[in-house]
Amino acid sequence: MRRRRMGALHVGEQRVSFQQQQQQQQVGKNGHGHGAVVEEVHGLIRVYKDGHVERLPAIPDVPCTWGTTALPGVIARDVVVDRATGVWARLYAPAAAGRVPVVVYFHGGGFCVGSAAWSCYHEFLAQLAARAGCAVMSVDYRLAPENGLPAAFDDGLTALRWLRQQASYTAASDDLSWWRARCRFDRVFLTGDSAGATIAFHVAARLDQLDSLTPLAVKGTILIQPFFGGETRTASEKTMPQPPGSALTLSTSDTYWCMALPAGATRDHPWCNPISGRGAPRLDTLPLPAFLVCISEADILRDRNLELCSALRKAGKSVEQAMYGGVGHAFQVLHNYHLSQPRTQEMLAHIKAFVSRASR
């Protein structure tokens, strides 16, 4: 069992050979005395009959200083957000002086795997800080199934409370002065990919649960391949072919939702299906900020993402959408398509333009 704790969880740990992984996986299949495997996403997570959870080292964690922060000219540091829950964040900012908009980012992973310390997110968010010219707060939230929804949504609000505290901080100098000095706290954007985009959406919908955002101002929400579902399948969910090693298949999607939602809930739960789910609040009643929705053409979630854009527009919300051809789910962090690199640069340009327009 790889236990999550504050900081870069696996940094400095000895790498495991393929043969060792195979042996460990076989032992895992035999149960370690925890009984049968009842839920599994191959290569990422197993849940046993007694509730024991095993996460596999699919992607390495890296320290905030790794690779000179992936790009020169970007500074990164880790910080505790809430000691009680273990929530922490990795902060990024351009090294150059000057105040820039703030992106609060939630990583993907079906609510069940992933980390702000994963190398793929470290690289992508360092690029985002450099290319889009923004400060980034990458939130490491609690994971399901140990902490089922709405724990991740609650952690998102906790992250905003922490950010509000930083915006109100008056001390002359401390360990975070370098980051605060680069932040325009009146230009905040809630952002995430996959399940992280779902968190960003639900945090945006719950902003009224905060007593006050002042001096923060949330100017927009950027949803990258948002992970939503429903009992009725869309056309892309039913027919979109997925290559071997795809980041998200229909069965994987269903497994993640099974582990994340309350026991007995279906995919029409409003946390999964905010458009037509039973009990979902009407979108026109929510004080949602402007949206940029980034959609992958070869993603099984393509049609559901398009439905979300349509529903938000019908509710009177400001929505921009961008479609990325020839790539699938999580291409910008996994680089698993031959067009990943140019499409990632397109995405960063779209995010930069959206942040610039919404900040006016």
mmCIF file of C-alpha atoms in Angstrom:
data_model
loop_
_atom_site.group_PDB
_atom_site.id
_atom_site.type_symbol
_atom_site.label_atom_id
_atom_site.label_comp_id
_atom_site.label_asym_id
_atom_site.label_seq_id
_atom_site.Cartn_x
_atom_site.Cartn_y
_atom_site.Cartn_z
ATOM 1 C CA MET A 1 0.000 0.000 0.000
ATOM 2 C CA ARG A 2 1.515 3.325 -1.070
ATOM 3 C CA ARG A 3 0.286 5.775 1.524
ATOM 4 C CA ARG A 4 -0.220 9.390 0.492
ATOM 5 C CA ARG A 5 1.341 12.061 2.664
ATOM 6 C CA MET A 6 2.344 15.703 2.437
ATOM 7 C CA GLY A 7 4.928 16.462 -0.203
ATOM 8 C CA ALA A 8 6.421 14.533 -3.091
ATOM 9 C CA LEU A 9 5.291 11.091 -2.031
ATOM 10 C CA HIS A 10 7.591 8.787 -3.964
ATOM 11 C CA VAL A 11 10.647 11.014 -4.435
ATOM 12 C CA GLY A 12 13.857 9.164 -3.693
ATOM 13 C CA GLU A 13 12.224 5.748 -3.588
ATOM 14 C CA GLN A 14 13.997 2.953 -5.392
ATOM 15 C CA ARG A 15 12.617 2.211 -8.836
ATOM 16 C CA VAL A 16 10.935 -1.162 -9.210
ATOM 17 C CA SER A 17 11.909 -3.476 -12.060
ATOM 18 C CA PHE A 18 9.327 -4.931 -14.438
ATOM 19 C CA GLN A 19 9.895 -8.406 -12.947
ATOM 20 C CA GLN A 20 9.388 -7.070 -9.426
ATOM 21 C CA GLN A 21 6.210 -5.320 -10.498
ATOM 22 C CA GLN A 22 4.896 -8.550 -11.983
ATOM 23 C CA GLN A 23 5.679 -10.422 -8.758
ATOM 24 C CA GLN A 24 4.035 -7.696 -6.660
ATOM 25 C CA GLN A 25 0.977 -7.706 -8.887
ATOM 26 C CA GLN A 26 0.653 -11.479 -8.531
ATOM 27 C CA VAL A 27 0.905 -11.190 -4.757
ATOM 28 C CA GLY A 28 -1.691 -8.418 -4.964
ATOM 29 C CA LYS A 29 -4.020 -10.648 -6.941
ATOM 30 C CA ASN A 30 -3.682 -13.237 -4.205
ATOM 31 C CA GLY A 31 -5.000 -10.672 -1.800
ATOM 32 C CA HIS A 32 -2.274 -10.013 0.821
ATOM 33 C CA GLY A 33 -4.919 -11.371 3.178
ATOM 34 C CA HIS A 34 -7.310 -8.610 2.125
ATOM 35 C CA GLY A 35 -9.636 -10.848 0.147
ATOM 36 C CA ALA A 36 -10.583 -10.617 -3.490
ATOM 37 C CA VAL A 37 -10.095 -7.548 -5.687
ATOM 38 C CA VAL A 38 -13.525 -5.922 -6.012
ATOM 39 C CA GLU A 39 -12.606 -2.886 -8.145
ATOM 40 C CA GLU A 40 -9.591 -2.327 -10.370
ATOM 41 C CA VAL A 41 -8.231 0.049 -12.985
ATOM 42 C CA HIS A 42 -5.405 -1.933 -14.529
ATOM 43 C CA GLY A 43 -1.970 -0.589 -13.681
ATOM 44 C CA LEU A 44 -3.296 2.161 -11.423
ATOM 45 C CA ILE A 45 -5.454 1.046 -8.502
ATOM 46 C CA ARG A 46 -6.954 -2.017 -6.825
ATOM 47 C CA VAL A 47 -9.597 -2.092 -4.122
ATOM 48 C CA TYR A 48 -9.920 -5.268 -2.047
ATOM 49 C CA LYS A 49 -12.941 -6.807 -0.376
ATOM 50 C CA ASP A 50 -11.911 -5.572 3.074
ATOM 51 C CA GLY A 51 -11.553 -1.996 1.797
ATOM 52 C CA HIS A 52 -7.765 -2.056 1.457
ATOM 53 C CA VAL A 53 -6.617 0.216 -1.412
ATOM 54 C CA GLU A 54 -3.461 -0.348 -3.426
ATOM 55 C CA ARG A 55 -2.156 2.300 -5.848
ATOM 56 C CA LEU A 56 0.490 1.273 -8.338
ATOM 57 C CA PRO A 57 3.449 3.517 -9.321
ATOM 58 C CA ALA A 58 2.318 4.228 -12.886
ATOM 59 C CA ILE A 59 3.767 7.747 -13.039
ATOM 60 C CA PRO A 60 6.657 8.942 -10.854
ATOM 61 C CA ASP A 61 6.285 11.740 -8.343
ATOM 62 C CA VAL A 62 8.928 14.470 -8.634
ATOM 63 C CA PRO A 63 10.037 17.224 -6.262
ATOM 64 C CA CYS A 64 9.115 20.826 -6.991
ATOM 65 C CA THR A 65 12.713 21.483 -8.047
ATOM 66 C CA TRP A 66 12.731 18.666 -10.639
ATOM 67 C CA GLY A 67 14.099 19.501 -14.088
ATOM 68 C CA THR A 68 14.745 23.107 -13.049
ATOM 69 C CA THR A 69 10.959 23.211 -12.773
ATOM 70 C CA ALA A 70 10.632 21.713 -16.256
ATOM 71 C CA LEU A 71 11.152 25.135 -17.846
ATOM 72 C CA PRO A 72 13.693 27.862 -17.103
ATOM 73 C CA GLY A 73 12.149 31.020 -15.751
ATOM 74 C CA VAL A 74 9.554 29.254 -13.570
ATOM 75 C CA ILE A 75 9.759 28.885 -9.785
ATOM 76 C CA ALA A 76 7.896 26.163 -7.879
ATOM 77 C CA ARG A 77 7.427 25.342 -4.194
ATOM 78 C CA ASP A 78 5.238 22.962 -2.152
ATOM 79 C CA VAL A 79 3.024 24.212 0.667
ATOM 80 C CA VAL A 80 0.626 22.733 3.228
ATOM 81 C CA VAL A 81 -2.951 23.911 2.676
ATOM 82 C CA ASP A 82 -4.775 22.011 5.434
ATOM 83 C CA ARG A 83 -2.912 19.849 7.947
ATOM 84 C CA ALA A 84 -6.116 18.252 9.225
ATOM 85 C CA THR A 85 -6.939 16.647 5.878
ATOM 86 C CA GLY A 86 -3.428 16.442 4.409
ATOM 87 C CA VAL A 87 -4.298 18.693 1.470
ATOM 88 C CA TRP A 88 -1.271 20.441 -0.005
ATOM 89 C CA ALA A 89 -0.423 22.371 -3.149
ATOM 90 C CA ARG A 90 2.439 22.987 -5.537
ATOM 91 C CA LEU A 91 2.820 26.672 -6.384
ATOM 92 C CA TYR A 92 4.279 27.910 -9.672
ATOM 93 C CA ALA A 93 5.027 31.411 -10.911
ATOM 94 C CA PRO A 94 7.136 33.056 -13.597
ATOM 95 C CA ALA A 95 10.473 34.143 -12.171
ATOM 96 C CA ALA A 96 10.173 37.563 -13.775
ATOM 97 C CA ALA A 97 8.772 40.291 -11.556
ATOM 98 C CA GLY A 98 5.217 41.484 -12.117
ATOM 99 C CA ARG A 99 1.742 40.402 -11.051
ATOM 100 C CA VAL A 100 -0.137 37.835 -13.145
ATOM 101 C CA PRO A 101 -3.518 36.039 -12.969
ATOM 102 C CA VAL A 102 -3.828 33.004 -10.667
ATOM 103 C CA VAL A 103 -4.873 29.554 -11.900
ATOM 104 C CA VAL A 104 -6.160 27.146 -9.227
ATOM 105 C CA TYR A 105 -5.601 23.721 -10.815
ATOM 106 C CA PHE A 106 -7.018 20.281 -9.970
ATOM 107 C CA HIS A 107 -5.310 17.229 -11.482
ATOM 108 C CA GLY A 108 -7.131 14.366 -13.190
ATOM 109 C CA GLY A 109 -7.266 10.691 -12.295
ATOM 110 C CA GLY A 110 -10.920 9.758 -11.940
ATOM 111 C CA PHE A 111 -10.940 11.154 -8.353
ATOM 112 C CA CYS A 112 -9.040 7.979 -7.366
ATOM 113 C CA VAL A 113 -5.437 8.356 -8.551
ATOM 114 C CA GLY A 114 -3.043 11.165 -9.405
ATOM 115 C CA SER A 115 -1.010 13.743 -7.565
ATOM 116 C CA ALA A 116 0.145 17.325 -7.889
ATOM 117 C CA ALA A 117 3.625 15.795 -7.697
ATOM 118 C CA TRP A 118 3.186 13.532 -10.757
ATOM 119 C CA SER A 119 5.893 14.347 -13.299
ATOM 120 C CA CYS A 120 3.379 14.828 -16.126
ATOM 121 C CA TYR A 121 1.492 17.515 -14.195
ATOM 122 C CA HIS A 122 4.680 19.184 -13.041
ATOM 123 C CA GLU A 123 5.793 19.527 -16.666
ATOM 124 C CA PHE A 124 2.409 20.715 -17.959
ATOM 125 C CA LEU A 125 1.823 23.284 -15.216
ATOM 126 C CA ALA A 126 5.331 24.685 -15.491
ATOM 127 C CA GLN A 127 4.561 25.176 -19.179
ATOM 128 C CA LEU A 128 1.226 26.779 -18.298
ATOM 129 C CA ALA A 129 2.909 29.250 -15.951
ATOM 130 C CA ALA A 130 5.535 30.130 -18.560
ATOM 131 C CA ARG A 131 3.452 30.142 -21.772
ATOM 132 C CA ALA A 132 0.214 31.595 -20.406
ATOM 133 C CA GLY A 133 1.930 33.981 -18.001
ATOM 134 C CA CYS A 134 0.148 33.029 -14.802
ATOM 135 C CA ALA A 135 0.747 31.853 -11.261
ATOM 136 C CA VAL A 136 -0.524 28.339 -10.553
ATOM 137 C CA MET A 137 -1.777 26.659 -7.389
ATOM 138 C CA SER A 138 -1.889 22.909 -8.134
ATOM 139 C CA VAL A 139 -4.037 21.316 -5.437
ATOM 140 C CA ASP A 140 -3.352 17.807 -4.127
ATOM 141 C CA TYR A 141 -6.801 16.845 -2.866
ATOM 142 C CA ARG A 142 -8.022 13.733 -1.050
ATOM 143 C CA LEU A 143 -8.713 10.698 -3.208
ATOM 144 C CA ALA A 144 -11.545 8.180 -3.425
ATOM 145 C CA PRO A 145 -12.481 5.546 -2.476
ATOM 146 C CA GLU A 146 -11.011 6.291 0.971
ATOM 147 C CA ASN A 147 -12.404 9.808 0.689
ATOM 148 C CA GLY A 148 -15.397 9.638 -1.610
ATOM 149 C CA LEU A 149 -17.115 12.627 -3.131
ATOM 150 C CA PRO A 150 -17.758 15.351 -2.096
ATOM 151 C CA ALA A 151 -14.373 15.319 -0.284
ATOM 152 C CA ALA A 152 -12.541 16.576 -3.391
ATOM 153 C CA PHE A 153 -15.083 19.398 -3.842
ATOM 154 C CA ASP A 154 -14.690 20.342 -0.183
ATOM 155 C CA ASP A 155 -10.907 20.392 -0.625
ATOM 156 C CA GLY A 156 -11.355 22.734 -3.575
ATOM 157 C CA LEU A 157 -13.210 25.191 -1.374
ATOM 158 C CA THR A 158 -10.531 24.768 1.293
ATOM 159 C CA ALA A 159 -7.930 25.679 -1.324
ATOM 160 C CA LEU A 160 -9.840 28.874 -2.118
ATOM 161 C CA ARG A 161 -10.042 29.761 1.576
ATOM 162 C CA TRP A 162 -6.261 29.320 1.786
ATOM 163 C CA LEU A 163 -5.818 31.496 -1.306
ATOM 164 C CA ARG A 164 -8.076 34.153 0.191
ATOM 165 C CA GLN A 165 -5.935 34.117 3.317
ATOM 166 C CA GLN A 166 -2.800 34.627 1.210
ATOM 167 C CA ALA A 167 -4.435 37.521 -0.622
ATOM 168 C CA SER A 168 -5.171 39.181 2.719
ATOM 169 C CA TYR A 169 -1.726 38.530 4.201
ATOM 170 C CA THR A 170 -0.017 41.703 5.398
ATOM 171 C CA ALA A 171 3.299 40.435 6.812
ATOM 172 C CA ALA A 172 6.333 42.055 5.259
ATOM 173 C CA SER A 173 8.112 38.829 4.350
ATOM 174 C CA ASP A 174 7.782 35.074 4.765
ATOM 175 C CA ASP A 175 8.342 31.859 2.801
ATOM 176 C CA LEU A 176 5.538 32.656 0.333
ATOM 177 C CA SER A 177 6.255 36.335 -0.258
ATOM 178 C CA TRP A 178 7.850 35.492 -3.616
ATOM 179 C CA TRP A 179 4.606 33.883 -4.837
ATOM 180 C CA ARG A 180 2.144 36.415 -3.445
ATOM 181 C CA ALA A 181 4.176 39.225 -5.007
ATOM 182 C CA ARG A 182 3.459 37.720 -8.445
ATOM 183 C CA CYS A 183 -0.278 37.100 -7.963
ATOM 184 C CA ARG A 184 -3.245 39.145 -9.143
ATOM 185 C CA PHE A 185 -5.720 37.785 -6.619
ATOM 186 C CA ASP A 186 -8.532 39.704 -8.291
ATOM 187 C CA ARG A 187 -8.043 37.532 -11.400
ATOM 188 C CA VAL A 188 -8.503 33.900 -10.305
ATOM 189 C CA PHE A 189 -9.364 31.022 -12.644
ATOM 190 C CA LEU A 190 -10.624 27.597 -11.529
ATOM 191 C CA THR A 191 -9.052 24.978 -13.778
ATOM 192 C CA GLY A 192 -8.527 21.235 -14.071
ATOM 193 C CA ASP A 193 -8.424 18.323 -16.446
ATOM 194 C CA SER A 194 -10.677 15.253 -16.490
ATOM 195 C CA ALA A 195 -11.871 14.643 -12.909
ATOM 196 C CA GLY A 196 -10.011 17.817 -11.951
ATOM 197 C CA ALA A 197 -12.210 19.747 -14.374
ATOM 198 C CA THR A 198 -15.245 18.210 -12.679
ATOM 199 C CA ILE A 199 -13.907 19.470 -9.353
ATOM 200 C CA ALA A 200 -13.361 22.949 -10.837
ATOM 201 C CA PHE A 201 -16.964 22.964 -12.099
ATOM 202 C CA HIS A 202 -18.477 21.936 -8.770
ATOM 203 C CA VAL A 203 -16.270 24.355 -6.815
ATOM 204 C CA ALA A 204 -17.450 27.154 -9.124
ATOM 205 C CA ALA A 205 -21.052 26.075 -8.459
ATOM 206 C CA ARG A 206 -20.421 26.211 -4.683
ATOM 207 C CA LEU A 207 -18.706 29.577 -4.418
ATOM 208 C CA ASP A 208 -21.704 30.919 -2.522
ATOM 209 C CA GLN A 209 -20.782 28.525 0.297
ATOM 210 C CA LEU A 210 -17.844 30.804 1.098
ATOM 211 C CA ASP A 211 -18.787 33.666 3.397
ATOM 212 C CA SER A 212 -16.938 36.030 1.113
ATOM 213 C CA LEU A 213 -14.366 35.744 -1.656
ATOM 214 C CA THR A 214 -13.000 39.249 -1.078
ATOM 215 C CA PRO A 215 -10.281 40.129 -1.959
ATOM 216 C CA LEU A 216 -10.386 37.212 -4.437
ATOM 217 C CA ALA A 217 -12.348 37.495 -7.672
ATOM 218 C CA VAL A 218 -13.025 34.361 -9.753
ATOM 219 C CA LYS A 219 -13.040 35.518 -13.369
ATOM 220 C CA GLY A 220 -13.457 32.219 -15.168
ATOM 221 C CA THR A 221 -13.408 28.428 -15.182
ATOM 222 C CA ILE A 222 -11.292 26.370 -17.586
ATOM 223 C CA LEU A 223 -12.490 22.792 -18.051
ATOM 224 C CA ILE A 224 -10.073 20.490 -19.884
ATOM 225 C CA GLN A 225 -11.826 17.281 -21.025
ATOM 226 C CA PRO A 226 -14.266 17.438 -18.077
ATOM 227 C CA PHE A 227 -15.131 14.028 -16.650
ATOM 228 C CA PHE A 228 -18.897 13.715 -16.449
ATOM 229 C CA GLY A 229 -21.200 10.777 -17.080
ATOM 230 C CA GLY A 230 -24.761 9.499 -17.135
ATOM 231 C CA GLU A 231 -26.744 6.314 -17.327
ATOM 232 C CA THR A 232 -27.688 7.066 -20.942
ATOM 233 C CA ARG A 233 -24.616 6.683 -23.131
ATOM 234 C CA THR A 234 -23.613 9.323 -25.658
ATOM 235 C CA ALA A 235 -22.627 8.396 -29.216
ATOM 236 C CA SER A 236 -18.910 8.927 -28.575
ATOM 237 C CA GLU A 237 -19.068 6.802 -25.429
ATOM 238 C CA LYS A 238 -20.645 3.966 -27.410
ATOM 239 C CA THR A 239 -18.664 4.135 -30.644
ATOM 240 C CA MET A 240 -15.398 6.063 -30.191
ATOM 241 C CA PRO A 241 -12.545 3.568 -30.766
ATOM 242 C CA GLN A 242 -9.791 3.762 -28.186
ATOM 243 C CA PRO A 243 -6.165 2.731 -28.875
ATOM 244 C CA PRO A 244 -4.328 0.330 -26.549
ATOM 245 C CA GLY A 245 -3.244 2.134 -23.404
ATOM 246 C CA SER A 246 -5.911 4.823 -23.755
ATOM 247 C CA ALA A 247 -6.175 7.066 -20.698
ATOM 248 C CA LEU A 248 -9.932 6.592 -20.494
ATOM 249 C CA THR A 249 -12.178 3.797 -21.728
ATOM 250 C CA LEU A 250 -15.858 3.371 -20.976
ATOM 251 C CA SER A 251 -15.230 0.570 -18.480
ATOM 252 C CA THR A 252 -12.514 2.608 -16.763
ATOM 253 C CA SER A 253 -14.867 5.573 -16.546
ATOM 254 C CA ASP A 254 -17.572 3.441 -14.955
ATOM 255 C CA THR A 255 -15.109 2.005 -12.428
ATOM 256 C CA TYR A 256 -13.904 5.435 -11.353
ATOM 257 C CA TRP A 257 -17.468 6.653 -10.830
ATOM 258 C CA CYS A 258 -18.319 3.504 -8.867
ATOM 259 C CA MET A 259 -15.411 4.177 -6.503
ATOM 260 C CA ALA A 260 -16.019 7.926 -6.175
ATOM 261 C CA LEU A 261 -19.808 8.268 -5.830
ATOM 262 C CA PRO A 262 -21.753 7.442 -2.641
ATOM 263 C CA ALA A 263 -22.675 3.773 -2.248
ATOM 264 C CA GLY A 264 -25.706 2.888 -4.308
ATOM 265 C CA ALA A 265 -25.582 6.039 -6.452
ATOM 266 C CA THR A 266 -25.923 5.789 -10.217
ATOM 267 C CA ARG A 267 -24.185 7.834 -12.900
ATOM 268 C CA ASP A 268 -27.228 10.115 -12.906
ATOM 269 C CA HIS A 269 -26.154 11.463 -9.535
ATOM 270 C CA PRO A 270 -25.801 15.268 -9.961
ATOM 271 C CA TRP A 271 -22.078 15.129 -9.133
ATOM 272 C CA CYS A 272 -21.647 12.922 -12.188
ATOM 273 C CA ASN A 273 -24.439 14.292 -14.371
ATOM 274 C CA PRO A 274 -24.998 18.002 -13.618
ATOM 275 C CA ILE A 275 -27.104 18.529 -16.757
ATOM 276 C CA SER A 276 -29.963 16.082 -16.361
ATOM 277 C CA GLY A 277 -29.070 14.119 -13.236
ATOM 278 C CA ARG A 278 -31.793 13.552 -10.662
ATOM 279 C CA GLY A 279 -31.697 16.415 -8.181
ATOM 280 C CA ALA A 280 -29.180 18.482 -10.161
ATOM 281 C CA PRO A 281 -29.703 22.229 -9.650
ATOM 282 C CA ARG A 282 -30.760 24.192 -12.716
ATOM 283 C CA LEU A 283 -27.691 25.661 -14.360
ATOM 284 C CA ASP A 284 -29.410 29.022 -14.822
ATOM 285 C CA THR A 285 -29.748 29.330 -11.034
ATOM 286 C CA LEU A 286 -26.011 28.971 -10.416
ATOM 287 C CA PRO A 287 -23.808 32.102 -10.387
ATOM 288 C CA LEU A 288 -21.202 30.500 -12.648
ATOM 289 C CA PRO A 289 -18.315 32.493 -14.142
ATOM 290 C CA ALA A 290 -17.317 32.422 -17.816
ATOM 291 C CA PHE A 291 -16.157 29.059 -19.192
ATOM 292 C CA LEU A 292 -13.514 27.770 -21.559
ATOM 293 C CA VAL A 293 -14.124 24.082 -22.326
ATOM 294 C CA CYS A 294 -11.263 22.196 -24.003
ATOM 295 C CA ILE A 295 -12.453 19.075 -25.860
ATOM 296 C CA SER A 296 -10.483 16.262 -27.499
ATOM 297 C CA GLU A 297 -11.840 14.972 -30.797
ATOM 298 C CA ALA A 298 -10.901 11.333 -30.097
ATOM 299 C CA ASP A 299 -12.064 11.319 -26.456
ATOM 300 C CA ILE A 300 -15.011 9.158 -25.417
ATOM 301 C CA LEU A 301 -16.145 12.223 -23.429
ATOM 302 C CA ARG A 302 -16.301 14.413 -26.565
ATOM 303 C CA ASP A 303 -20.088 14.372 -26.987
ATOM 304 C CA ARG A 304 -20.757 14.758 -23.267
ATOM 305 C CA ASN A 305 -18.426 17.776 -23.229
ATOM 306 C CA LEU A 306 -20.308 19.254 -26.184
ATOM 307 C CA GLU A 307 -23.617 18.650 -24.385
ATOM 308 C CA LEU A 308 -22.261 20.529 -21.359
ATOM 309 C CA CYS A 309 -21.322 23.517 -23.530
ATOM 310 C CA SER A 310 -24.790 23.544 -25.095
ATOM 311 C CA ALA A 311 -26.525 23.286 -21.702
ATOM 312 C CA LEU A 312 -24.448 26.124 -20.241
ATOM 313 C CA ARG A 313 -25.244 28.366 -23.201
ATOM 314 C CA LYS A 314 -28.965 27.589 -22.909
ATOM 315 C CA ALA A 315 -28.674 28.586 -19.235
ATOM 316 C CA GLY A 316 -27.311 31.964 -20.292
ATOM 317 C CA LYS A 317 -23.691 31.308 -19.333
ATOM 318 C CA SER A 318 -20.682 32.576 -21.254
ATOM 319 C CA VAL A 319 -18.979 29.587 -22.892
ATOM 320 C CA GLU A 320 -16.029 29.292 -25.248
ATOM 321 C CA GLN A 321 -15.061 25.884 -26.548
ATOM 322 C CA ALA A 322 -11.964 24.575 -28.295
ATOM 323 C CA MET A 323 -11.739 21.251 -30.127
ATOM 324 C CA TYR A 324 -8.375 19.495 -30.535
ATOM 325 C CA GLY A 325 -8.227 17.245 -33.574
ATOM 326 C CA GLY A 326 -6.536 13.860 -33.707
ATOM 327 C CA VAL A 327 -5.963 13.495 -29.969
ATOM 328 C CA GLY A 328 -7.764 11.823 -27.084
ATOM 329 C CA HIS A 329 -8.200 12.097 -23.364
ATOM 330 C CA ALA A 330 -5.338 13.655 -21.347
ATOM 331 C CA PHE A 331 -3.101 14.073 -24.424
ATOM 332 C CA GLN A 332 -1.604 17.260 -22.934
ATOM 333 C CA VAL A 333 -0.138 15.442 -19.926
ATOM 334 C CA LEU A 334 0.420 11.898 -21.211
ATOM 335 C CA HIS A 335 1.716 12.777 -24.710
ATOM 336 C CA ASN A 336 0.192 9.542 -25.993
ATOM 337 C CA TYR A 337 -0.707 10.791 -29.501
ATOM 338 C CA HIS A 338 1.646 11.846 -32.286
ATOM 339 C CA LEU A 339 -0.069 15.256 -32.368
ATOM 340 C CA SER A 340 0.135 15.737 -28.596
ATOM 341 C CA GLN A 341 2.890 18.342 -28.647
ATOM 342 C CA PRO A 342 1.410 20.756 -31.212
ATOM 343 C CA ARG A 343 -2.090 20.339 -29.757
ATOM 344 C CA THR A 344 -0.728 21.084 -26.277
ATOM 345 C CA GLN A 345 0.771 24.321 -27.545
ATOM 346 C CA GLU A 346 -2.602 25.184 -29.111
ATOM 347 C CA MET A 347 -4.301 24.532 -25.776
ATOM 348 C CA LEU A 348 -1.845 26.723 -23.881
ATOM 349 C CA ALA A 349 -2.431 29.509 -26.412
ATOM 350 C CA HIS A 350 -6.221 29.173 -26.005
ATOM 351 C CA ILE A 351 -5.908 29.289 -22.203
ATOM 352 C CA LYS A 352 -3.662 32.347 -22.385
ATOM 353 C CA ALA A 353 -6.125 34.170 -24.658
ATOM 354 C CA PHE A 354 -9.127 33.244 -22.487
ATOM 355 C CA VAL A 355 -7.384 34.388 -19.294
ATOM 356 C CA SER A 356 -6.429 37.648 -20.979
ATOM 357 C CA ARG A 357 -9.979 38.353 -22.210
ATOM 358 C CA ALA A 358 -11.669 37.373 -18.943
ATOM 359 C CA SER A 359 -9.229 39.467 -16.889
ATOM 360 C CA ARG A 360 -10.212 42.737 -18.545
#
